PDB file of C-alpha atoms in Angstrom:
ATOM      1  CA  MET A   1       7.970 -65.700  21.639  1.00  0.00           C
ATOM      2  CA  LYS A   2       4.665 -64.052  22.370  1.00  0.00           C
ATOM      3  CA  ARG A   3       4.297 -60.433  21.229  1.00  0.00           C
ATOM      4  CA  VAL A   4       2.753 -57.885  23.510  1.00  0.00           C
ATOM      5  CA  HIS A   5       0.888 -55.079  21.788  1.00  0.00           C
ATOM      6  CA  VAL A   6       1.330 -51.647  23.362  1.00  0.00           C
ATOM      7  CA  LYS A   7      -1.592 -49.339  22.712  1.00  0.00           C
ATOM      8  CA  ARG A   8      -0.678 -46.118  20.930  1.00  0.00           C
ATOM      9  CA  PRO A   9      -2.188 -43.684  23.492  1.00  0.00           C
ATOM     10  CA  ARG A  10       0.043 -45.058  26.294  1.00  0.00           C
ATOM     11  CA  ARG A  11       3.173 -44.741  24.144  1.00  0.00           C
ATOM     12  CA  LYS A  12       2.118 -41.216  23.199  1.00  0.00           C
ATOM     13  CA  ALA A  13       1.487 -40.405  26.851  1.00  0.00           C
ATOM     14  CA  TRP A  14       4.957 -41.579  27.894  1.00  0.00           C
ATOM     15  CA  ALA A  15       6.550 -39.610  25.038  1.00  0.00           C
ATOM     16  CA  CYS A  16       4.631 -36.488  26.096  1.00  0.00           C
ATOM     17  CA  ALA A  17       5.710 -36.997  29.712  1.00  0.00           C
ATOM     18  CA  ALA A  18       9.356 -37.263  28.674  1.00  0.00           C
ATOM     19  CA  LEU A  19       9.053 -34.125  26.548  1.00  0.00           C
ATOM     20  CA  VAL A  20       7.310 -32.166  29.280  1.00  0.00           C
ATOM     21  CA  SER A  21       9.885 -33.353  31.832  1.00  0.00           C
ATOM     22  CA  ALA A  22      12.704 -32.076  29.639  1.00  0.00           C
ATOM     23  CA  LEU A  23      10.929 -28.749  29.156  1.00  0.00           C
ATOM     24  CA  VAL A  24      10.325 -28.223  32.860  1.00  0.00           C
ATOM     25  CA  ALA A  25      13.778 -29.390  33.928  1.00  0.00           C
ATOM     26  CA  GLY A  26      15.405 -27.272  31.228  1.00  0.00           C
ATOM     27  CA  PRO A  27      19.006 -27.626  30.157  1.00  0.00           C
ATOM     28  CA  GLY A  28      20.014 -28.659  33.649  1.00  0.00           C
ATOM     29  CA  ALA A  29      18.498 -32.084  32.987  1.00  0.00           C
ATOM     30  CA  LEU A  30      20.905 -32.700  30.114  1.00  0.00           C
ATOM     31  CA  PRO A  31      24.269 -34.414  30.658  1.00  0.00           C
ATOM     32  CA  ALA A  32      27.049 -31.989  31.668  1.00  0.00           C
ATOM     33  CA  ARG A  33      28.800 -32.394  28.310  1.00  0.00           C
ATOM     34  CA  ALA A  34      25.654 -31.062  26.534  1.00  0.00           C
ATOM     35  CA  HIS A  35      25.923 -27.599  28.142  1.00  0.00           C
ATOM     36  CA  GLY A  36      28.327 -25.445  30.089  1.00  0.00           C
ATOM     37  CA  GLN A  37      29.277 -26.551  33.600  1.00  0.00           C
ATOM     38  CA  ASP A  38      27.705 -23.372  35.061  1.00  0.00           C
ATOM     39  CA  VAL A  39      24.098 -24.585  34.565  1.00  0.00           C
ATOM     40  CA  PRO A  40      22.848 -26.353  37.719  1.00  0.00           C
ATOM     41  CA  ARG A  41      21.646 -29.906  37.279  1.00  0.00           C
ATOM     42  CA  PRO A  42      18.522 -31.087  39.066  1.00  0.00           C
ATOM     43  CA  ALA A  43      19.255 -32.479  42.514  1.00  0.00           C
ATOM     44  CA  LEU A  44      16.726 -35.261  41.942  1.00  0.00           C
ATOM     45  CA  VAL A  45      14.451 -36.508  39.165  1.00  0.00           C
ATOM     46  CA  CYS A  46      11.673 -38.956  40.009  1.00  0.00           C
ATOM     47  CA  ALA A  47       9.461 -40.639  37.403  1.00  0.00           C
ATOM     48  CA  GLY A  48       6.351 -42.613  38.197  1.00  0.00           C
ATOM     49  CA  ASN A  49       2.604 -42.767  38.000  1.00  0.00           C
ATOM     50  CA  ALA A  50      -0.078 -40.607  39.636  1.00  0.00           C
ATOM     51  CA  ALA A  51      -3.839 -40.874  40.062  1.00  0.00           C
ATOM     52  CA  ILE A  52      -5.810 -37.712  40.927  1.00  0.00           C
ATOM     53  CA  ARG A  53      -9.454 -37.799  42.028  1.00  0.00           C
ATOM     54  CA  PHE A  54     -11.787 -34.795  41.784  1.00  0.00           C
ATOM     55  CA  SER A  55     -14.879 -34.135  43.889  1.00  0.00           C
ATOM     56  CA  PRO A  56     -17.079 -33.090  42.258  1.00  0.00           C
ATOM     57  CA  GLY A  57     -15.747 -34.419  38.950  1.00  0.00           C
ATOM     58  CA  LEU A  58     -14.311 -32.330  36.122  1.00  0.00           C
ATOM     59  CA  THR A  59     -16.910 -30.893  33.735  1.00  0.00           C
ATOM     60  CA  LEU A  60     -16.700 -28.411  30.858  1.00  0.00           C
ATOM     61  CA  PRO A  61     -17.624 -25.436  33.024  1.00  0.00           C
ATOM     62  CA  THR A  62     -15.195 -24.949  35.908  1.00  0.00           C
ATOM     63  CA  ARG A  63     -16.470 -25.352  39.432  1.00  0.00           C
ATOM     64  CA  SER A  64     -15.116 -25.441  42.940  1.00  0.00           C
ATOM     65  CA  SER A  65     -13.641 -28.868  43.572  1.00  0.00           C
ATOM     66  CA  ARG A  66     -11.402 -30.813  45.943  1.00  0.00           C
ATOM     67  CA  LEU A  67      -8.622 -33.002  44.609  1.00  0.00           C
ATOM     68  CA  THR A  68      -6.902 -35.952  46.233  1.00  0.00           C
ATOM     69  CA  GLY A  69      -4.396 -38.347  44.838  1.00  0.00           C
ATOM     70  CA  SER A  70      -1.411 -40.573  45.226  1.00  0.00           C
ATOM     71  CA  ALA A  71       1.753 -41.302  43.290  1.00  0.00           C
ATOM     72  CA  ARG A  72       4.724 -43.702  43.258  1.00  0.00           C
ATOM     73  CA  TYR A  73       8.122 -42.731  41.891  1.00  0.00           C
ATOM     74  CA  THR A  74      11.527 -44.185  41.041  1.00  0.00           C
ATOM     75  CA  CYS A  75      14.254 -41.591  41.603  1.00  0.00           C
ATOM     76  CA  THR A  76      17.822 -40.759  40.549  1.00  0.00           C
ATOM     77  CA  GLY A  77      19.946 -37.789  41.503  1.00  0.00           C
ATOM     78  CA  THR A  78      22.795 -36.350  43.504  1.00  0.00           C
ATOM     79  CA  ASP A  79      21.882 -38.405  46.594  1.00  0.00           C
ATOM     80  CA  PRO A  80      22.304 -42.070  45.541  1.00  0.00           C
ATOM     81  CA  VAL A  81      20.522 -43.279  48.700  1.00  0.00           C
ATOM     82  CA  ILE A  82      17.189 -41.886  47.420  1.00  0.00           C
ATOM     83  CA  THR A  83      15.824 -44.390  44.915  1.00  0.00           C
ATOM     84  CA  GLY A  84      12.075 -44.038  45.281  1.00  0.00           C
ATOM     85  CA  ALA A  85       9.135 -42.269  46.865  1.00  0.00           C
ATOM     86  CA  GLU A  86       5.413 -42.435  47.471  1.00  0.00           C
ATOM     87  CA  SER A  87       3.193 -39.422  47.899  1.00  0.00           C
ATOM     88  CA  VAL A  88      -0.244 -38.216  48.875  1.00  0.00           C
ATOM     89  CA  ILE A  89      -1.704 -35.137  47.160  1.00  0.00           C
ATOM     90  CA  LYS A  90      -4.525 -32.883  48.421  1.00  0.00           C
ATOM     91  CA  GLY A  91      -5.826 -29.578  47.175  1.00  0.00           C
ATOM     92  CA  SER A  92      -8.737 -27.496  45.973  1.00  0.00           C
ATOM     93  CA  GLY A  93      -9.651 -24.819  43.502  1.00  0.00           C
ATOM     94  CA  GLU A  94     -11.633 -24.050  40.386  1.00  0.00           C
ATOM     95  CA  THR A  95     -11.420 -27.131  38.178  1.00  0.00           C
ATOM     96  CA  GLY A  96     -12.805 -28.209  34.837  1.00  0.00           C
ATOM     97  CA  CYS A  97     -12.022 -30.424  31.882  1.00  0.00           C
ATOM     98  CA  LEU A  98     -10.247 -27.561  30.108  1.00  0.00           C
ATOM     99  CA  SER A  99      -8.565 -25.780  33.002  1.00  0.00           C
ATOM    100  CA  ILE A 100      -7.498 -26.237  36.587  1.00  0.00           C
ATOM    101  CA  ASP A 101      -6.707 -23.308  38.849  1.00  0.00           C
ATOM    102  CA  SER A 102      -5.850 -24.903  42.164  1.00  0.00           C
ATOM    103  CA  THR A 103      -3.472 -25.002  45.079  1.00  0.00           C
ATOM    104  CA  ALA A 104      -2.247 -28.417  46.165  1.00  0.00           C
ATOM    105  CA  VAL A 105       0.078 -29.986  48.707  1.00  0.00           C
ATOM    106  CA  GLU A 106       2.058 -33.168  48.042  1.00  0.00           C
ATOM    107  CA  TRP A 107       3.450 -35.085  51.018  1.00  0.00           C
ATOM    108  CA  VAL A 108       6.384 -37.143  49.737  1.00  0.00           C
ATOM    109  CA  THR A 109       7.765 -40.075  51.727  1.00  0.00           C
ATOM    110  CA  TRP A 110      11.223 -41.096  50.487  1.00  0.00           C
ATOM    111  CA  ASN A 111      12.508 -44.671  50.546  1.00  0.00           C
ATOM    112  CA  THR A 112      14.863 -43.485  53.337  1.00  0.00           C
ATOM    113  CA  GLY A 113      11.898 -42.699  55.606  1.00  0.00           C
ATOM    114  CA  GLU A 114      12.464 -38.938  55.234  1.00  0.00           C
ATOM    115  CA  HIS A 115       9.644 -36.628  54.165  1.00  0.00           C
ATOM    116  CA  SER A 116       9.108 -33.522  52.036  1.00  0.00           C
ATOM    117  CA  LYS A 117       6.067 -31.257  51.908  1.00  0.00           C
ATOM    118  CA  VAL A 118       5.647 -29.574  48.516  1.00  0.00           C
ATOM    119  CA  VAL A 119       3.197 -26.718  47.958  1.00  0.00           C
ATOM    120  CA  TYR A 120       2.030 -26.210  44.354  1.00  0.00           C
ATOM    121  CA  ARG A 121       0.587 -22.771  43.698  1.00  0.00           C
ATOM    122  CA  ARG A 122       0.023 -23.006  39.959  1.00  0.00           C
ATOM    123  CA  HIS A 123      -1.482 -25.831  37.970  1.00  0.00           C
ATOM    124  CA  HIS A 124      -1.555 -25.567  34.197  1.00  0.00           C
ATOM    125  CA  LEU A 125      -3.714 -27.969  32.242  1.00  0.00           C
ATOM    126  CA  VAL A 126      -3.670 -28.537  28.503  1.00  0.00           C
ATOM    127  CA  GLN A 127      -5.677 -31.127  26.600  1.00  0.00           C
ATOM    128  CA  PRO A 128      -3.842 -31.923  23.343  1.00  0.00           C
ATOM    129  CA  ALA A 129      -6.437 -34.596  22.491  1.00  0.00           C
ATOM    130  CA  ALA A 130      -9.726 -35.811  23.908  1.00  0.00           C
ATOM    131  CA  GLY A 131      -9.047 -37.881  26.971  1.00  0.00           C
ATOM    132  CA  GLU A 132      -5.468 -36.720  27.574  1.00  0.00           C
ATOM    133  CA  THR A 133      -4.423 -34.091  30.089  1.00  0.00           C
ATOM    134  CA  LEU A 134      -0.984 -32.537  29.949  1.00  0.00           C
ATOM    135  CA  SER A 135      -0.251 -30.915  33.296  1.00  0.00           C
ATOM    136  CA  LEU A 136       2.581 -28.652  34.383  1.00  0.00           C
ATOM    137  CA  VAL A 137       2.772 -27.733  38.029  1.00  0.00           C
ATOM    138  CA  ASP A 138       5.502 -25.962  39.905  1.00  0.00           C
ATOM    139  CA  GLY A 139       5.996 -25.531  43.594  1.00  0.00           C
ATOM    140  CA  THR A 140       8.411 -25.304  46.491  1.00  0.00           C
ATOM    141  CA  VAL A 141       9.454 -27.705  49.228  1.00  0.00           C
ATOM    142  CA  VAL A 142       8.255 -25.984  52.408  1.00  0.00           C
ATOM    143  CA  GLU A 143       9.174 -28.672  54.957  1.00  0.00           C
ATOM    144  CA  GLY A 144      11.550 -31.605  55.281  1.00  0.00           C
ATOM    145  CA  LYS A 145      14.152 -32.938  52.877  1.00  0.00           C
ATOM    146  CA  PHE A 146      15.044 -30.468  50.100  1.00  0.00           C
ATOM    147  CA  LYS A 147      13.375 -27.581  52.007  1.00  0.00           C
ATOM    148  CA  GLY A 148      13.499 -24.377  49.954  1.00  0.00           C
ATOM    149  CA  ARG A 149      14.075 -26.108  46.613  1.00  0.00           C
ATOM    150  CA  PRO A 150      11.782 -25.448  43.648  1.00  0.00           C
ATOM    151  CA  VAL A 151       9.939 -28.454  42.241  1.00  0.00           C
ATOM    152  CA  GLY A 152       8.508 -29.029  38.765  1.00  0.00           C
ATOM    153  CA  SER A 153       5.955 -31.775  38.284  1.00  0.00           C
ATOM    154  CA  PRO A 154       4.933 -32.404  34.689  1.00  0.00           C
ATOM    155  CA  GLY A 155       2.672 -35.285  33.801  1.00  0.00           C
ATOM    156  CA  VAL A 156       0.310 -36.774  31.279  1.00  0.00           C
ATOM    157  CA  GLN A 157      -2.875 -38.108  32.764  1.00  0.00           C
ATOM    158  CA  ILE A 158      -5.417 -40.082  30.788  1.00  0.00           C
ATOM    159  CA  THR A 159      -9.166 -39.631  31.098  1.00  0.00           C
ATOM    160  CA  LEU A 160     -10.659 -43.005  30.255  1.00  0.00           C
ATOM    161  CA  ASP A 161     -14.063 -41.523  29.470  1.00  0.00           C
ATOM    162  CA  PRO A 162     -13.707 -37.904  28.251  1.00  0.00           C
ATOM    163  CA  LEU A 163     -17.417 -37.765  27.368  1.00  0.00           C
ATOM    164  CA  LYS A 164     -18.097 -37.515  31.112  1.00  0.00           C
ATOM    165  CA  CYS A 165     -16.950 -33.877  30.811  1.00  0.00           C
ATOM    166  CA  PHE A 166     -20.456 -33.252  29.438  1.00  0.00           C
ATOM    167  CA  ALA A 167     -22.235 -35.025  32.316  1.00  0.00           C
ATOM    168  CA  ASP A 168     -23.083 -33.490  35.695  1.00  0.00           C
ATOM    169  CA  GLU A 169     -21.063 -36.269  37.416  1.00  0.00           C
ATOM    170  CA  GLY A 170     -17.954 -35.264  35.466  1.00  0.00           C
ATOM    171  CA  VAL A 171     -14.584 -37.001  35.234  1.00  0.00           C
ATOM    172  CA  LYS A 172     -13.765 -38.283  38.704  1.00  0.00           C
ATOM    173  CA  VAL A 173     -10.214 -39.632  38.095  1.00  0.00           C
ATOM    174  CA  ILE A 174      -7.287 -38.834  35.820  1.00  0.00           C
ATOM    175  CA  GLU A 175      -4.153 -40.964  35.932  1.00  0.00           C
ATOM    176  CA  GLY A 176      -0.901 -41.559  34.151  1.00  0.00           C
ATOM    177  CA  PRO A 177       2.840 -40.822  34.124  1.00  0.00           C
ATOM    178  CA  SER A 178       4.130 -38.100  36.398  1.00  0.00           C
ATOM    179  CA  THR A 179       7.532 -36.649  37.258  1.00  0.00           C
ATOM    180  CA  LEU A 180       9.061 -34.724  40.140  1.00  0.00           C
ATOM    181  CA  VAL A 181      12.087 -32.571  39.322  1.00  0.00           C
ATOM    182  CA  PHE A 182      13.827 -31.064  42.364  1.00  0.00           C
ATOM    183  CA  LEU A 183      16.197 -28.262  41.359  1.00  0.00           C
TER     184      LEU A 183
END
């Protein structure tokens, strides 16, 4: 049998994504037997991969930038018909390699053909190591399925060339695991 070697940064990224997902979802993400029945469980948890592009790219000093992206998710939750989603993300704000202060909209298309429009007003960015970005965003569904529900979207995106933070061109793309938690 041929062995496949998994690179350490990817494994670390997935572990960070799982940890961040649990933190954002809170005790409601735990099985019912792990906490009292009075704590609401998330209506839906979707895990997948996202790629976000910045124009202009991320540099050490923050600057006004547009962001666009896409994501694909596999979902589980209280509605067993929803098993997956794809999304398109657009936004803008003051962005940099060490911080992002932006507003973004994510248009989610569910495997059922239904849609949700999520507005993210806060975007927190932490870089635990060079080349890794730990993001925590929270928002609200403003249109479509799950309208009015809060959404948490933690993720760990990898910058393949963090030294570009020092160049005028900057880091154009970050990508990696992402999660949507609908409460």
